[in-house]
Amino acid sequence: AKILWNNEIINEEEVKIGYEDRGYQFGDGIYEVIKIYNSNVFTAEEHIDRLYASADKIQLVIPYTKDVMHKMIHDLIETNEVENGQIYLQVTRGTSPRQHNFPTPEVESVLTAYTKETSRPLTQLENGVKACFVEDIRWLRCDIKSLNLLGNVLAKQEAISKDCYEAIQHRGEIITEGSSSNVYGIKDGVLYTHPVNNLILNGITRKVILDCCAEVGLEVVEEAFTKEQALAMDEMIMSSTSTEVMPIISIDGQHIGNGKRGEWTVKLQQAFEQKIPSSIGL
Ligand code: PMP
């Protein structure tokens, strides 16, 4: 498969990344993961908008217009003939002799993007997954989709080591989000989720799910809830671009509801599926 490197679509062997790339040395960059369904780029507009918003927040200049970015992504998917899968795209602040402050003189940012065939996690979507609580030790700008993912990496690893699929992070008693997902609880016909602020990533799937809530008649309250409240929810869900509307059936070994995928969750999954582009888009 070909790689998008800056504005060229080339063979993998031709990609050259400097050992002093600031993404490599400092995690100084931003990224997106975008899903491809039946050769359609799902919620492309939202992902590219968020990429440029993340860039702005760290004063990183992407030297392409959004329209050019959309075109380059589309060309890469077409070249690689991706039907169902995802695109990973990152932009770093570029390569220059190591110093913490921004490069002087300025250098161009470095873009890399590649595609991967993946399939939907159908078994987990039906059976649900196990989660565990992990203290949220990340910085205070989790709204930026930054390459600095060490806190998320450690949280996910802790979950995996406990035979769980996801870590539900909390600051003190308050649940923020998963290590690579947003988290929701449903109780008595109301869906609760952490408000969009600096403590969570404003998930694109989160936005789609809130639209689905309106469609299925599930009330939404964007308010944080505690670990204790989480354990008492009728249903719990996590969401991300790759995991969609994923039921959480236990936390730290304690069942949520009856320990099976809940009824509201099924309704949200059905509403979500309706939004998946079915026709070949190319
Ligand atoms: N929060 C974090 C920390 C994430 O890494 C992700 C996945 N990128 C999400 C939430 C979900 O975001 P999205 O629905 O846009 O994939």
Tab-separated table of C-alpha atoms and ligand atoms in Angstrom:
chain	number	residue	atom	x	y	z
A	1	ALA	CA	0.000	0.000	0.000
A	2	LYS	CA	1.084	3.579	-0.643
A	3	ILE	CA	1.748	6.248	1.958
A	4	LEU	CA	0.870	9.925	1.908
A	5	TRP	CA	4.059	11.787	2.818
A	6	ASN	CA	3.576	15.552	2.887
A	7	ASN	CA	1.772	16.042	-0.441
A	8	GLU	CA	3.110	12.972	-2.267
A	9	ILE	CA	1.636	9.504	-2.496
A	10	ILE	CA	4.630	7.178	-2.541
A	11	ASN	CA	5.886	3.702	-1.669
A	12	GLU	CA	6.542	2.926	1.983
A	13	GLU	CA	10.302	2.487	1.356
A	14	GLU	CA	10.547	6.029	0.028
A	15	VAL	CA	9.258	7.692	3.211
A	16	LYS	CA	12.042	9.442	5.097
A	17	ILE	CA	11.425	10.593	8.661
A	18	GLY	CA	14.204	12.489	10.385
A	19	TYR	CA	15.501	11.222	13.719
A	20	GLU	CA	15.118	14.801	14.914
A	21	ASP	CA	11.479	14.948	13.866
A	22	ARG	CA	9.674	16.691	16.731
A	23	GLY	CA	6.921	14.121	16.613
A	24	TYR	CA	9.511	11.441	17.294
A	25	GLN	CA	11.369	13.383	19.991
A	26	PHE	CA	8.621	15.320	21.779
A	27	GLY	CA	5.312	13.901	20.566
A	28	ASP	CA	5.005	17.419	19.153
A	29	GLY	CA	2.196	16.922	16.677
A	30	ILE	CA	-1.406	15.935	16.185
A	31	TYR	CA	-3.317	13.124	14.510
A	32	GLU	CA	-6.652	11.714	13.388
A	33	VAL	CA	-8.071	8.261	12.765
A	34	ILE	CA	-10.865	8.209	10.209
A	35	LYS	CA	-13.075	5.272	9.319
A	36	ILE	CA	-13.756	4.078	5.786
A	37	TYR	CA	-17.028	2.256	5.193
A	38	ASN	CA	-17.660	0.857	1.716
A	39	SER	CA	-15.028	3.210	0.291
A	40	ASN	CA	-16.699	6.257	1.873
A	41	VAL	CA	-14.761	8.391	4.338
A	42	PHE	CA	-17.098	8.591	7.349
A	43	THR	CA	-17.549	12.057	8.954
A	44	ALA	CA	-14.516	13.300	7.004
A	45	GLU	CA	-15.506	16.950	7.446
A	46	GLU	CA	-15.624	16.661	11.250
A	47	HIS	CA	-12.276	14.836	11.458
A	48	ILE	CA	-10.445	17.312	9.234
A	49	ASP	CA	-12.002	20.234	11.107
A	50	ARG	CA	-10.795	18.721	14.400
A	51	LEU	CA	-7.299	18.148	12.944
A	52	TYR	CA	-7.002	21.838	12.042
A	53	ALA	CA	-8.477	22.856	15.416
A	54	SER	CA	-5.875	20.708	17.227
A	55	ALA	CA	-3.152	22.266	15.042
A	56	ASP	CA	-4.345	25.775	15.954
A	57	LYS	CA	-4.317	24.953	19.661
A	58	ILE	CA	-0.601	24.108	19.510
A	59	GLN	CA	0.251	26.838	16.968
A	60	LEU	CA	1.183	24.272	14.339
A	61	VAL	CA	0.719	25.400	10.759
A	62	ILE	CA	-0.598	22.812	8.296
A	63	PRO	CA	0.573	24.084	4.896
A	64	TYR	CA	-2.498	22.827	2.997
A	65	THR	CA	-6.043	24.058	2.811
A	66	LYS	CA	-8.748	21.763	4.176
A	67	ASP	CA	-9.930	21.152	0.620
A	68	VAL	CA	-6.465	19.976	-0.431
A	69	MET	CA	-6.311	17.762	2.676
A	70	HIS	CA	-9.651	16.144	1.769
A	71	LYS	CA	-8.435	15.570	-1.779
A	72	MET	CA	-5.145	14.010	-0.645
A	73	ILE	CA	-6.964	11.631	1.712
A	74	HIS	CA	-9.431	10.681	-0.979
A	75	ASP	CA	-6.603	10.042	-3.469
A	76	LEU	CA	-4.769	7.835	-0.953
A	77	ILE	CA	-7.864	5.724	-0.296
A	78	GLU	CA	-8.514	5.419	-4.008
A	79	THR	CA	-4.889	4.488	-4.728
A	80	ASN	CA	-4.901	1.834	-1.990
A	81	GLU	CA	-8.372	0.615	-2.985
A	82	VAL	CA	-9.544	0.580	0.640
A	83	GLU	CA	-13.107	-0.654	0.979
A	84	ASN	CA	-13.483	-1.069	4.731
A	85	GLY	CA	-10.792	0.152	7.035
A	86	GLN	CA	-9.275	3.296	8.371
A	87	ILE	CA	-6.863	6.053	7.631
A	88	TYR	CA	-4.294	7.225	10.173
A	89	LEU	CA	-3.000	10.743	9.606
A	90	GLN	CA	-0.508	12.749	11.639
A	91	VAL	CA	1.233	16.077	11.359
A	92	THR	CA	4.356	16.917	13.357
A	93	ARG	CA	5.987	20.301	13.860
A	94	GLY	CA	8.803	19.170	11.578
A	95	THR	CA	12.464	18.270	11.812
A	96	SER	CA	15.075	20.560	13.320
A	97	PRO	CA	17.953	20.310	15.852
A	98	ARG	CA	16.534	19.279	19.206
A	99	GLN	CA	15.425	22.164	21.381
A	100	HIS	CA	12.195	22.408	23.318
A	101	ASN	CA	10.980	25.711	21.904
A	102	PHE	CA	9.613	25.883	18.379
A	103	PRO	CA	12.191	25.586	15.561
A	104	THR	CA	14.083	28.764	14.693
A	105	PRO	CA	14.188	29.344	11.830
A	106	GLU	CA	10.753	27.895	11.137
A	107	VAL	CA	10.509	24.547	9.357
A	108	GLU	CA	7.666	22.903	7.444
A	109	SER	CA	5.468	20.458	9.334
A	110	VAL	CA	5.679	16.782	8.370
A	111	LEU	CA	2.533	14.912	7.309
A	112	THR	CA	2.215	11.154	7.091
A	113	ALA	CA	-0.928	9.139	6.427
A	114	TYR	CA	-1.548	5.495	5.675
A	115	THR	CA	-4.546	3.230	5.282
A	116	LYS	CA	-5.395	-0.144	6.745
A	117	GLU	CA	-8.141	-2.654	6.007
A	118	THR	CA	-10.074	-3.360	9.210
A	119	SER	CA	-13.404	-4.956	9.972
A	120	ARG	CA	-16.074	-3.835	12.426
A	121	PRO	CA	-15.756	-5.388	15.923
A	122	LEU	CA	-19.060	-7.224	15.500
A	123	THR	CA	-18.580	-9.824	18.258
A	124	GLN	CA	-17.754	-7.199	20.887
A	125	LEU	CA	-20.557	-4.922	19.675
A	126	GLU	CA	-22.984	-7.732	20.439
A	127	ASN	CA	-21.479	-9.260	23.572
A	128	GLY	CA	-20.054	-6.092	25.094
A	129	VAL	CA	-16.649	-5.655	26.685
A	130	LYS	CA	-15.120	-5.527	30.142
A	131	ALA	CA	-13.609	-2.316	31.520
A	132	CYS	CA	-11.718	-1.223	34.614
A	133	PHE	CA	-11.210	2.079	36.409
A	134	VAL	CA	-7.825	3.767	35.999
A	135	GLU	CA	-6.810	7.102	37.533
A	136	ASP	CA	-6.624	9.810	34.840
A	137	ILE	CA	-3.055	11.103	35.149
A	138	ARG	CA	-2.992	12.990	31.842
A	139	TRP	CA	-2.369	16.696	31.318
A	140	LEU	CA	-5.091	19.345	31.277
A	141	ARG	CA	-5.428	19.720	27.494
A	142	CYS	CA	-7.054	16.407	26.613
A	143	ASP	CA	-9.159	18.342	24.085
A	144	ILE	CA	-6.120	18.402	21.787
A	145	LYS	CA	-5.669	15.230	19.723
A	146	SER	CA	-1.948	15.282	20.376
A	147	LEU	CA	0.666	12.617	19.616
A	148	ASN	CA	1.605	12.729	23.320
A	149	LEU	CA	-0.307	9.634	24.381
A	150	LEU	CA	1.784	8.245	27.221
A	151	GLY	CA	-0.991	8.612	29.803
A	152	ASN	CA	-3.438	6.907	27.445
A	153	VAL	CA	-0.913	4.176	26.620
A	154	LEU	CA	-0.311	3.377	30.293
A	155	ALA	CA	-4.050	3.370	31.028
A	156	LYS	CA	-4.786	0.990	28.134
A	157	GLN	CA	-1.936	-1.304	29.131
A	158	GLU	CA	-3.287	-1.484	32.679
A	159	ALA	CA	-6.683	-2.464	31.247
A	160	ILE	CA	-5.177	-5.150	29.003
A	161	SER	CA	-3.129	-6.546	31.878
A	162	LYS	CA	-6.413	-6.948	33.788
A	163	ASP	CA	-7.996	-8.740	30.813
A	164	CYS	CA	-10.157	-5.678	30.074
A	165	TYR	CA	-10.871	-4.014	26.737
A	166	GLU	CA	-10.795	-0.429	27.946
A	167	ALA	CA	-9.695	1.726	30.879
A	168	ILE	CA	-12.346	4.100	32.210
A	169	GLN	CA	-10.322	7.049	33.444
A	170	HIS	CA	-11.353	9.187	36.403
A	171	ARG	CA	-10.011	12.332	38.048
A	172	GLY	CA	-10.736	11.717	41.692
A	173	GLU	CA	-14.273	10.301	41.688
A	174	ILE	CA	-15.289	11.904	38.377
A	175	ILE	CA	-15.211	9.831	35.193
A	176	THR	CA	-13.628	11.630	32.254
A	177	GLU	CA	-13.224	9.255	29.285
A	178	GLY	CA	-11.647	6.014	28.132
A	179	SER	CA	-7.986	5.670	27.162
A	180	SER	CA	-9.033	5.921	23.506
A	181	SER	CA	-12.788	6.432	23.734
A	182	ASN	CA	-15.581	8.491	25.238
A	183	VAL	CA	-17.715	6.985	28.009
A	184	TYR	CA	-21.464	7.173	28.712
A	185	GLY	CA	-23.892	5.898	31.304
A	186	ILE	CA	-27.623	5.351	30.838
A	187	LYS	CA	-29.987	5.434	33.807
A	188	ASP	CA	-33.804	5.613	33.766
A	189	GLY	CA	-33.990	6.742	30.135
A	190	VAL	CA	-31.289	9.421	30.405
A	191	LEU	CA	-27.820	9.253	28.866
A	192	TYR	CA	-25.071	10.955	30.863
A	193	THR	CA	-21.654	11.864	29.487
A	194	HIS	CA	-18.823	14.190	30.489
A	195	PRO	CA	-19.294	17.679	29.001
A	196	VAL	CA	-16.938	18.765	26.228
A	197	ASN	CA	-14.128	20.721	27.863
A	198	ASN	CA	-10.350	20.503	28.313
A	199	LEU	CA	-10.586	17.177	30.199
A	200	ILE	CA	-11.827	15.043	27.296
A	201	LEU	CA	-11.445	14.682	23.568
A	202	ASN	CA	-14.528	15.910	21.736
A	203	GLY	CA	-15.165	12.602	19.985
A	204	ILE	CA	-16.658	12.603	16.518
A	205	THR	CA	-18.459	9.355	17.380
A	206	ARG	CA	-19.732	11.090	20.541
A	207	LYS	CA	-21.367	13.707	18.342
A	208	VAL	CA	-22.903	11.022	16.113
A	209	ILE	CA	-24.198	9.199	19.206
A	210	LEU	CA	-25.812	12.359	20.595
A	211	ASP	CA	-27.629	12.695	17.241
A	212	CYS	CA	-28.703	9.050	17.563
A	213	CYS	CA	-30.049	9.771	21.088
A	214	ALA	CA	-32.348	12.442	19.667
A	215	GLU	CA	-33.530	9.986	17.012
A	216	VAL	CA	-34.357	7.163	19.427
A	217	GLY	CA	-35.839	9.449	22.107
A	218	LEU	CA	-33.096	9.066	24.689
A	219	GLU	CA	-32.641	12.213	26.777
A	220	VAL	CA	-29.053	13.524	26.973
A	221	VAL	CA	-27.471	15.196	29.991
A	222	GLU	CA	-23.909	16.353	29.365
A	223	GLU	CA	-22.844	16.160	32.991
A	224	ALA	CA	-19.988	14.273	34.557
A	225	PHE	CA	-20.804	11.314	36.804
A	226	THR	CA	-18.850	9.438	39.463
A	227	LYS	CA	-17.406	5.926	39.626
A	228	GLU	CA	-20.117	4.991	42.107
A	229	GLN	CA	-22.838	6.303	39.767
A	230	ALA	CA	-21.233	4.419	36.877
A	231	LEU	CA	-21.538	1.110	38.706
A	232	ALA	CA	-25.232	1.843	39.360
A	233	MET	CA	-26.064	2.700	35.717
A	234	ASP	CA	-28.544	0.525	33.796
A	235	GLU	CA	-26.159	0.518	30.834
A	236	MET	CA	-22.669	1.783	30.078
A	237	ILE	CA	-21.181	2.503	26.658
A	238	MET	CA	-17.851	3.569	25.221
A	239	SER	CA	-17.362	5.001	21.742
A	240	SER	CA	-14.687	5.788	19.205
A	241	THR	CA	-14.172	5.847	15.470
A	242	SER	CA	-13.098	2.193	15.414
A	243	THR	CA	-15.301	0.796	18.218
A	244	GLU	CA	-18.558	2.645	17.356
A	245	VAL	CA	-21.246	2.183	20.067
A	246	MET	CA	-19.564	-0.393	22.305
A	247	PRO	CA	-21.433	-1.852	25.308
A	248	ILE	CA	-19.477	-2.041	28.579
A	249	ILE	CA	-20.846	-5.007	30.523
A	250	SER	CA	-18.632	-4.869	33.608
A	251	ILE	CA	-16.265	-2.545	35.433
A	252	ASP	CA	-13.609	-3.991	37.753
A	253	GLY	CA	-15.488	-7.280	37.571
A	254	GLN	CA	-18.828	-5.779	38.689
A	255	HIS	CA	-21.722	-6.247	36.293
A	256	ILE	CA	-23.398	-3.179	34.805
A	257	GLY	CA	-27.172	-3.751	34.717
A	258	ASN	CA	-27.710	-7.431	34.012
A	259	GLY	CA	-24.214	-7.801	32.605
A	260	LYS	CA	-25.459	-7.907	29.012
A	261	ARG	CA	-25.830	-5.363	26.209
A	262	GLY	CA	-28.751	-3.116	27.187
A	263	GLU	CA	-31.893	-2.124	25.279
A	264	TRP	CA	-30.991	1.543	24.795
A	265	THR	CA	-27.566	0.455	23.605
A	266	VAL	CA	-29.162	-1.742	20.938
A	267	LYS	CA	-31.337	1.175	19.796
A	268	LEU	CA	-28.309	3.459	19.576
A	269	GLN	CA	-26.354	0.819	17.669
A	270	GLN	CA	-29.212	0.478	15.184
A	271	ALA	CA	-29.456	4.255	14.745
A	272	PHE	CA	-25.677	4.385	14.276
A	273	GLU	CA	-25.769	1.642	11.635
A	274	GLN	CA	-28.322	3.649	9.685
A	275	LYS	CA	-25.679	6.349	9.295
A	276	ILE	CA	-23.001	4.018	7.910
A	277	PRO	CA	-22.590	4.755	4.211
A	278	SER	CA	-23.549	1.588	2.370
A	279	SER	CA	-22.829	2.379	-1.256
A	280	ILE	CA	-19.401	2.414	-2.819
A	281	GLY	CA	-18.333	6.026	-2.645
A	282	LEU	CA	-15.489	6.259	-5.115
B	1	PMP	N1	-11.098	10.085	23.678
B	1	PMP	C1	-9.833	9.698	23.414
B	1	PMP	C2	-8.780	9.926	24.440
B	1	PMP	C3	-9.531	9.099	22.175
B	1	PMP	O1	-8.265	8.730	21.899
B	1	PMP	C4	-10.570	8.858	21.245
B	1	PMP	C5	-10.291	8.146	19.951
B	1	PMP	N2	-9.541	8.916	19.090
B	1	PMP	C6	-11.867	9.276	21.556
B	1	PMP	C7	-12.089	9.881	22.788
B	1	PMP	C8	-13.004	9.084	20.583
B	1	PMP	O2	-12.905	9.996	19.526
B	1	PMP	P1	-13.520	9.673	18.095
B	1	PMP	O3	-14.942	9.267	18.318
B	1	PMP	O4	-13.412	10.944	17.362
B	1	PMP	O5	-12.714	8.559	17.503
